[in-house]
Amino acid sequence: MSHFAQPVLGRRQFVLISTTLDDVIPEGHDVRILDELLRTQDWSGWDAEYCLVRGQPPIPPRVIASVILYGLTRRIRSSRVLEYMTGHNVDFMWLTEGRTIDHSTICKFRTRFKKQLKALFRGLGRLAMTMGLVRLGEVTFDGTRVKANNDRYATWKAEDVEKQLAELEAKFGELLDESERVDAAEDERYGLQSPSALPSDLVDAKARHQRLLEAQKELAEADAARHREGLKTPAQLPSTDSDSTVLPNKEGGYAPNFTPTVAADTHRDYIVDAEVIADANENTEVVPMTERVEEAFGQRPEAVLADGLNATGPNIVGLEQRGVEFLSPASAEEKTEGNPAVRDDPRQAVPEEAWPKLPISPHTKKLDKSCFVFVPEENVYYCPRGERLPLEKTKPDIRQGQKITLEVYRCGDCAGCPLAGRCISDKSRGGRTVTRDRFTPDRERHAAKMRQPETRARYARRFHAGETPFGWLKHVLGLRQFLLRGLEKVRTEWLWACTGYNLRKLILEVKRLRAQFAELATEAVN
């Protein structure tokens, strides 16, 4: 006799009472809670996209959206895997009520409803606020890198495009000559005919030629911008997903990437805003993020916490004007602690014995800008030797993707200065220069605030709330490369993922509240 467990129900065994899908899914299962949460939302905007008077009746959009979002909470992104699940997994079968959905329907659905998806994201956010998950007291802002759907080596440089253009123009000429020769032969044999459509090879060549011309223009503009920034390496343009940008990866090397951003409420790490940009300058999204949050929730965040790259002048001033406190480590231009250049009378020279303590810039390996003291009343800087650096000129510049106007101050008495070797760059053709812009006082004031111990303690809360969403989205969900191509489709894919993350938060909160209520009810009975 076998000691192994025997089948509970043979495959050919008849049953008197059949089991329903509802019997298989236990009470309190995640899929039941997800279905309850999504049924609270307005789906009329989704339904309005369908024509319901002809053709085969479509699957309700709420059902397809539920499958996509439930799949995300189960770490499933692939449309083909979702198709399999709807026909084989009882929780997905319960969710679709026995309908099967093919992968092509899921693929098209994911990119069709961007406006409605944004409304769903906001609707769930307002629900989260009523449940206490969102308070908007402090909101973290951060960005990350996610690879585009583009091979890291499938990129164009200006020289590559020029070479391909030359080859294509030669081929284009051959195709055109061949087309004219065939037309002439047919006209001679059959007489004049009505103009025929261009051969498919010629149409494809013309489309590719236009695409290469556009790439050539984009690369020329990118190379000019890199030249202005002092970068010598040529710009690269991804050839598959041209909306992406070649950026360094944390895993090493360079690859076509997008920069997704997330704003999360520090109370329970709930995502209150999600966006994707094509370049690395995420700091340009800080102020627009607060406006989008206000539009979605009806109120602005009281404070925004972000990393040091976002502590730009426009962000500091922009958030102050909107009544939002900004906490972000400043690249302090005025290093006061232990800096002998900070003195009561900047016209007096720093004692020679204190010169070794003057801060050195890690980038230029020369005296740091903090060694030069600005006197607003005179509109001049004073160097450690007490020499004046008056205003020489102004010039436009771009810093971290934001346009500013720089004021250039230059010293005219550097010849013979004993500090010249430590102060002036070897490439400099004149005296030492120091730059300033209209946001410099704001950055200095911001840096002073961030040096306060209580501000640092508050800022420490950013690390958990700011990194938790990215940890789940990239490590747990596996979203390290986008499935879709093009900025708009990538934005929609990111919004689906962030909505799935938020739904997971809501499901866990509903479970917690119901367990707490059951415990209280038990205590009341006893």
XYZ file of C-alpha atoms in Angstrom:
526
model
C 0.000 0.000 0.000
C 1.342 3.400 -0.943
C 2.159 5.801 1.888
C 1.934 8.854 -0.414
C -1.061 11.182 -0.252
C -3.870 10.081 -2.517
C -5.682 12.438 -4.951
C -8.490 14.376 -3.307
C -10.481 14.476 -6.553
C -9.641 12.338 -9.558
C -9.454 14.060 -12.916
C -12.379 11.962 -14.231
C -14.394 11.977 -11.010
C -17.931 13.381 -11.324
C -19.068 15.826 -8.629
C -22.600 16.537 -7.498
C -21.974 20.185 -6.535
C -19.565 22.065 -8.786
C -17.041 24.531 -7.329
C -17.388 28.162 -8.420
C -14.554 30.621 -9.025
C -15.756 32.576 -6.021
C -15.327 29.496 -3.805
C -11.676 29.155 -4.822
C -10.633 32.707 -3.864
C -10.613 33.122 -0.051
C -11.998 36.187 1.676
C -9.370 38.858 2.177
C -7.333 37.768 -0.857
C -5.389 40.583 -2.583
C -7.354 40.199 -5.820
C -10.660 40.757 -4.008
C -9.379 43.940 -2.358
C -7.914 45.206 -5.643
C -11.257 44.639 -7.358
C -13.076 46.524 -4.569
C -10.651 49.462 -4.769
C -10.881 49.765 -8.555
C -14.687 49.565 -8.511
C -14.714 52.760 -6.406
C -13.225 54.706 -9.338
C -14.991 56.378 -12.262
C -14.563 54.370 -15.479
C -16.901 56.395 -17.681
C -13.982 58.088 -19.452
C -12.567 54.692 -20.375
C -15.952 53.348 -21.518
C -16.506 56.386 -23.759
C -13.586 55.316 -25.976
C -15.500 52.253 -27.213
C -18.152 51.950 -29.904
C -20.805 49.696 -28.336
C -23.326 49.556 -31.197
C -21.482 47.416 -33.750
C -19.008 44.589 -33.825
C -18.254 42.051 -31.121
C -18.931 43.332 -27.580
C -15.593 44.487 -26.084
C -14.216 43.459 -22.707
C -14.936 46.224 -20.165
C -11.850 48.451 -19.782
C -12.047 48.133 -15.999
C -11.413 44.398 -16.373
C -8.357 44.794 -18.639
C -6.924 47.576 -16.448
C -7.479 45.361 -13.394
C -5.535 42.525 -15.030
C -2.596 44.835 -15.857
C -2.514 46.381 -12.374
C -2.982 43.082 -10.542
C -0.187 41.654 -12.679
C 2.086 44.522 -11.587
C 1.358 43.800 -7.924
C 2.382 40.198 -8.716
C 5.617 41.366 -10.451
C 4.293 40.606 -13.941
C 4.926 43.097 -16.746
C 4.821 40.859 -19.827
C 1.562 40.924 -21.816
C 2.137 37.321 -22.937
C 2.443 36.140 -19.330
C -0.743 38.053 -18.478
C -2.516 36.298 -21.366
C -1.423 32.941 -19.940
C -2.549 33.904 -16.429
C -6.073 34.848 -17.524
C -6.555 31.326 -18.856
C -4.767 29.292 -16.195
C -4.540 31.090 -12.808
C -7.715 31.075 -10.751
C -7.109 34.536 -9.212
C -6.789 36.092 -12.682
C -9.745 33.996 -13.895
C -11.793 35.281 -10.948
C -10.790 38.851 -11.789
C -11.806 38.519 -15.467
C -14.881 36.387 -14.594
C -13.750 33.678 -16.991
C -12.779 35.962 -19.892
C -9.465 35.339 -21.645
C -7.528 38.342 -22.952
C -4.907 37.955 -25.677
C -1.554 39.714 -25.370
C -2.101 42.030 -28.357
C -5.241 43.453 -26.714
C -3.275 44.086 -23.523
C -0.417 45.748 -25.467
C -2.732 48.136 -27.303
C -4.722 48.862 -24.150
C -1.627 49.905 -22.169
C -0.840 52.791 -24.511
C -4.393 53.861 -25.413
C -5.666 55.447 -22.205
C -2.968 57.846 -20.962
C -5.415 60.589 -19.967
C -7.766 58.153 -18.211
C -4.842 56.414 -16.478
C -3.701 59.736 -15.064
C -7.222 60.325 -13.726
C -7.178 56.837 -12.147
C -3.782 57.550 -10.555
C -5.142 60.751 -9.050
C -8.435 59.150 -7.996
C -6.591 56.437 -6.085
C -4.375 59.142 -4.578
C -7.381 60.997 -3.183
C -8.678 57.682 -1.807
C -5.287 57.131 -0.155
C -5.535 60.581 1.418
C -8.914 59.746 2.987
C -7.352 56.522 4.351
C -4.486 58.458 5.947
C -1.717 57.258 3.614
C -1.096 60.744 2.203
C -0.664 63.900 4.295
C 1.475 66.130 2.010
C 3.406 67.434 5.010
C 6.728 66.398 3.501
C 7.193 65.070 -0.032
C 10.443 63.624 -1.357
C 11.502 64.124 -4.956
C 14.071 62.011 -6.746
C 14.930 60.564 -10.137
C 16.627 57.429 -11.409
C 17.895 55.930 -14.658
C 15.993 53.245 -16.548
C 17.343 51.863 -19.810
C 15.445 52.566 -22.990
C 14.306 49.756 -25.300
C 17.431 50.351 -27.363
C 20.648 48.335 -27.556
C 23.459 50.203 -25.835
C 25.599 49.971 -28.986
C 22.816 50.929 -31.432
C 23.670 54.634 -31.486
C 24.665 57.186 -34.107
C 27.418 59.777 -34.077
C 27.580 62.649 -36.552
C 30.205 60.849 -38.655
C 28.073 57.674 -38.748
C 25.045 59.607 -40.022
C 27.092 61.399 -42.676
C 28.463 58.076 -43.912
C 25.000 56.495 -44.064
C 23.601 59.561 -45.833
C 26.287 59.355 -48.508
C 25.589 55.641 -49.048
C 21.824 56.161 -49.104
C 22.004 59.096 -51.534
C 24.048 56.956 -53.929
C 21.532 54.111 -53.588
C 18.651 56.579 -53.916
C 20.078 57.809 -57.208
C 20.399 54.247 -58.524
C 16.814 53.407 -57.520
C 15.531 56.595 -59.149
C 17.431 55.898 -62.391
C 16.090 52.334 -62.441
C 12.536 53.555 -61.831
C 12.784 56.100 -64.676
C 14.237 53.465 -67.020
C 11.363 51.051 -66.297
C 8.760 53.819 -66.743
C 10.284 54.855 -70.069
C 10.327 51.258 -71.328
C 6.674 50.736 -70.358
C 5.618 54.043 -71.961
C 7.374 53.045 -75.180
C 5.725 49.621 -75.190
C 2.240 50.459 -73.938
C 1.978 54.174 -74.591
C 1.624 56.939 -72.004
C 0.227 55.641 -68.720
C -1.187 57.447 -65.721
C 1.520 58.284 -63.138
C 2.299 55.197 -61.073
C 3.091 55.059 -57.374
C 6.728 55.068 -56.323
C 8.290 51.625 -55.891
C 8.342 50.431 -52.276
C 12.163 50.408 -52.220
C 12.192 54.053 -53.267
C 9.573 55.019 -50.675
C 11.550 53.282 -47.912
C 14.753 54.993 -49.043
C 13.076 58.409 -48.971
C 11.710 57.785 -45.441
C 15.111 56.649 -44.196
C 16.775 59.639 -45.875
C 14.421 62.002 -44.033
C 15.096 60.213 -40.739
C 18.867 60.536 -41.246
C 18.569 64.247 -42.040
C 16.647 64.772 -38.796
C 19.291 62.789 -36.895
C 22.043 64.853 -38.485
C 20.377 68.076 -37.334
C 19.842 66.747 -33.779
C 23.459 65.607 -33.521
C 24.771 68.944 -34.799
C 22.784 70.785 -32.109
C 23.914 68.323 -29.424
C 27.571 68.610 -30.466
C 27.352 72.411 -30.339
C 25.848 72.274 -26.837
C 28.568 69.886 -25.631
C 31.230 72.155 -27.118
C 29.817 75.125 -25.158
C 30.006 73.034 -21.969
C 33.647 72.184 -22.665
C 32.999 68.501 -23.486
C 35.168 67.029 -26.225
C 33.484 63.666 -26.755
C 30.925 63.655 -29.611
C 27.199 63.377 -28.937
C 25.425 60.065 -29.578
C 21.848 59.555 -30.728
C 20.051 56.229 -30.082
C 19.010 54.766 -33.417
C 16.069 52.657 -32.155
C 14.425 54.914 -29.563
C 15.559 58.375 -30.588
C 13.628 59.997 -27.705
C 16.075 58.517 -25.184
C 19.465 59.966 -24.259
C 22.834 58.253 -23.888
C 23.696 58.581 -20.200
C 26.030 56.836 -17.726
C 24.589 53.785 -15.951
C 25.111 52.829 -12.320
C 25.914 49.330 -13.569
C 28.810 50.831 -15.536
C 29.302 52.275 -19.003
C 26.877 54.307 -21.075
C 23.541 53.357 -22.645
C 20.344 54.988 -23.983
C 18.295 55.895 -20.925
C 15.259 57.766 -19.694
C 15.076 59.546 -16.330
C 11.876 58.660 -14.443
C 11.041 60.804 -11.410
C 8.901 60.095 -8.368
C 7.485 62.264 -5.591
C 6.562 60.252 -2.499
C 4.823 61.295 0.710
C 7.215 60.638 3.614
C 4.360 59.489 5.906
C 3.838 56.108 4.194
C 5.998 56.295 1.025
C 2.922 56.674 -1.227
C 3.717 58.029 -4.727
C 1.934 61.338 -5.312
C 3.543 62.230 -8.668
C 5.296 60.288 -11.434
C 6.965 61.637 -14.574
C 9.646 60.711 -17.132
C 12.093 63.062 -18.844
C 14.497 62.278 -21.654
C 17.676 63.857 -20.239
C 19.554 63.806 -16.931
C 18.404 67.203 -15.598
C 15.677 66.038 -13.207
C 16.010 69.313 -11.269
C 13.839 71.044 -13.871
C 10.855 68.980 -12.631
C 10.892 70.053 -8.948
C 8.631 73.107 -9.264
C 6.282 71.561 -11.892
C 5.956 68.534 -9.590
C 4.506 70.673 -6.777
C 1.969 72.160 -9.199
C 0.917 68.716 -10.422
C 0.505 67.510 -6.820
C -1.648 70.537 -6.015
C -3.787 69.869 -9.092
C -4.215 66.203 -8.119
C -4.855 66.585 -4.365
C -6.155 70.132 -4.033
C -3.244 71.282 -1.857
C 0.481 71.875 -2.147
C 3.091 69.956 -0.190
C 4.239 71.857 2.895
C 7.860 70.834 2.271
C 9.866 69.193 -0.525
C 12.944 67.073 0.228
C 15.385 66.427 -2.638
C 19.039 65.574 -3.182
C 21.769 68.157 -3.675
C 21.548 68.216 -7.480
C 18.125 69.856 -7.159
C 19.327 72.767 -4.988
C 19.433 75.194 -7.914
C 18.597 78.878 -7.686
C 15.368 78.648 -9.734
C 14.133 75.793 -7.531
C 14.978 77.567 -4.254
C 13.251 80.776 -5.331
C 10.385 79.020 -7.161
C 9.377 76.959 -4.122
C 9.711 79.923 -1.761
C 7.374 81.954 -3.964
C 4.817 79.129 -3.726
C 5.089 78.899 0.039
C 6.767 75.474 -0.042
C 9.735 74.804 2.238
C 12.713 73.296 0.413
C 15.207 70.933 2.053
C 18.127 69.939 -0.130
C 21.886 69.796 0.576
C 23.461 72.862 -0.985
C 26.787 72.837 -2.766
C 27.750 75.607 -0.382
C 29.566 78.347 -2.251
C 30.488 79.865 1.074
C 32.416 77.355 3.166
C 32.674 79.201 6.453
C 33.777 76.435 8.817
C 37.575 76.585 9.239
C 37.985 78.893 6.230
C 40.521 81.638 7.025
C 39.310 83.643 4.011
C 36.131 84.498 5.969
C 37.329 87.582 7.866
C 35.883 90.811 9.216
C 37.732 93.039 6.753
C 38.197 91.336 3.368
C 40.511 94.180 2.287
C 43.120 92.810 4.682
C 45.196 89.858 3.457
C 44.901 86.427 5.004
C 48.042 85.761 7.101
C 50.597 83.661 5.238
C 50.649 81.002 7.961
C 46.908 80.393 7.293
C 47.305 79.853 3.525
C 47.538 76.026 3.816
C 44.015 76.059 5.327
C 42.441 77.830 2.313
C 39.895 75.476 0.663
C 40.877 73.864 -2.646
C 38.262 73.094 -5.308
C 38.106 69.323 -6.006
C 37.387 70.065 -9.684
C 40.021 72.662 -10.612
C 42.576 71.805 -7.873
C 42.932 75.550 -7.357
C 41.665 77.906 -4.638
C 37.945 77.376 -4.144
C 35.426 80.112 -4.868
C 34.722 80.297 -1.128
C 38.167 81.898 -0.701
C 36.807 85.049 -2.371
C 34.573 87.330 -0.278
C 31.802 89.299 -1.972
C 30.962 92.809 -0.733
C 27.480 93.749 -2.030
C 27.873 97.474 -1.314
C 30.837 97.689 -3.691
C 29.740 94.875 -6.057
C 33.245 93.401 -5.935
C 34.988 90.283 -4.670
C 38.144 90.375 -2.539
C 40.754 87.638 -2.891
C 42.734 86.145 0.045
C 45.429 88.769 -0.616
C 42.883 91.593 -0.283
C 42.915 92.451 -4.011
C 39.696 93.604 -5.727
C 37.875 91.596 -8.399
C 35.479 94.109 -10.046
C 32.653 93.149 -12.405
C 34.055 92.612 -15.907
C 31.089 91.338 -17.960
C 27.896 89.306 -18.018
C 27.209 86.273 -20.193
C 24.358 83.759 -20.685
C 24.897 80.220 -19.481
C 23.051 76.947 -18.872
C 23.477 75.190 -15.553
C 21.826 71.782 -15.051
C 19.384 72.458 -17.866
C 18.315 75.899 -16.569
C 19.188 79.193 -18.302
C 20.945 81.809 -16.157
C 22.985 84.997 -16.604
C 26.481 84.890 -15.147
C 28.340 87.927 -13.821
C 32.108 87.569 -14.288
C 34.469 89.260 -11.822
C 38.188 89.413 -12.701
C 41.271 90.414 -10.765
C 43.621 92.750 -12.619
C 46.573 92.494 -10.226
C 47.592 88.812 -10.236
C 51.099 89.330 -11.657
C 53.707 88.497 -9.045
C 51.113 87.283 -6.505
C 52.633 84.569 -4.259
C 49.308 82.666 -4.369
C 49.064 82.729 -8.181
C 50.268 79.123 -8.562
C 47.539 77.871 -6.252
C 44.896 80.285 -7.567
C 45.065 80.719 -11.352
C 44.456 77.955 -13.860
C 47.368 77.093 -16.161
C 45.079 77.756 -19.140
C 44.032 81.202 -17.937
C 45.078 84.140 -20.142
C 44.347 86.794 -17.551
C 43.736 87.233 -13.860
C 41.630 84.979 -11.663
C 37.886 85.112 -12.360
C 34.933 84.397 -10.083
C 31.364 84.074 -11.372
C 28.100 84.971 -9.735
C 24.447 84.983 -10.786
C 21.271 86.482 -9.379
C 20.530 83.291 -7.416
C 23.863 83.263 -5.550
C 22.461 85.036 -2.414
C 19.535 82.583 -2.400
C 21.876 79.590 -2.556
C 24.036 81.010 0.242
C 20.957 81.600 2.413
C 19.722 78.082 1.609
C 23.128 76.613 2.514
C 23.058 78.389 5.882
C 19.622 76.893 6.631
C 20.771 73.394 5.688
C 23.680 73.626 8.144
C 21.260 73.794 11.086
C 21.057 70.497 13.075
C 17.235 70.432 13.164
C 17.102 70.867 9.383
C 19.532 68.000 8.879
C 17.445 65.781 11.156
C 14.313 66.514 9.110
C 16.156 65.946 5.861
C 17.282 62.487 7.006
C 13.705 61.274 6.469
C 14.200 61.658 2.728
C 16.368 58.589 2.312
C 13.740 55.965 3.190
C 10.750 57.586 1.491
C 12.774 58.680 -1.538
C 14.385 55.317 -2.257
C 11.582 52.892 -1.275
C 9.505 53.361 -4.490
C 12.565 52.923 -6.713
C 13.632 49.867 -4.714
C 10.272 48.176 -5.342
C 9.871 49.307 -8.952
C 13.392 48.368 -10.049
C 14.355 45.458 -7.806
C 11.042 43.759 -6.996
C 9.109 44.553 -10.195
C 12.279 44.345 -12.290
C 11.665 47.606 -14.158
C 15.258 48.275 -15.187
C 14.454 48.604 -18.889
C 11.299 49.905 -20.523
C 9.266 47.630 -22.768
C 7.895 50.474 -24.903
C 9.591 53.045 -27.122
C 9.072 56.774 -27.435
C 8.823 59.292 -24.587
C 5.024 59.403 -24.437
C 4.639 55.615 -24.352
C 7.421 55.332 -21.779
C 5.632 57.890 -19.589
C 2.478 55.784 -19.774
C 4.401 52.607 -18.904
C 5.969 54.338 -15.876
C 2.566 55.606 -14.731
C 1.122 52.065 -14.930
C 3.988 50.802 -12.769
C 3.613 53.590 -10.188
C -0.152 53.013 -10.044
C 0.527 49.321 -9.397
C 2.926 50.265 -6.584
C 0.267 52.514 -5.022
C -2.427 49.832 -5.328
C -0.161 47.447 -3.454
C 0.105 50.077 -0.683
C -3.688 50.451 -0.596
C -4.256 46.684 -0.480
C -1.887 46.334 2.492
C -3.598 49.238 4.270
C -7.074 47.728 3.754
C -5.804 44.437 5.172
C -4.321 46.213 8.175
C -7.488 48.198 8.892
C -9.717 45.121 8.582
C -7.469 43.106 10.869
C -7.487 45.948 13.380
C -11.280 46.183 13.202
C -11.648 42.407 13.670
C -9.381 42.553 16.703
C -11.392 45.400 18.227
C -14.658 43.547 17.531
C -13.301 40.430 19.254
C -12.216 42.450 22.281
C -15.663 44.077 22.473
C -17.413 40.690 22.452
C -15.130 39.255 25.087
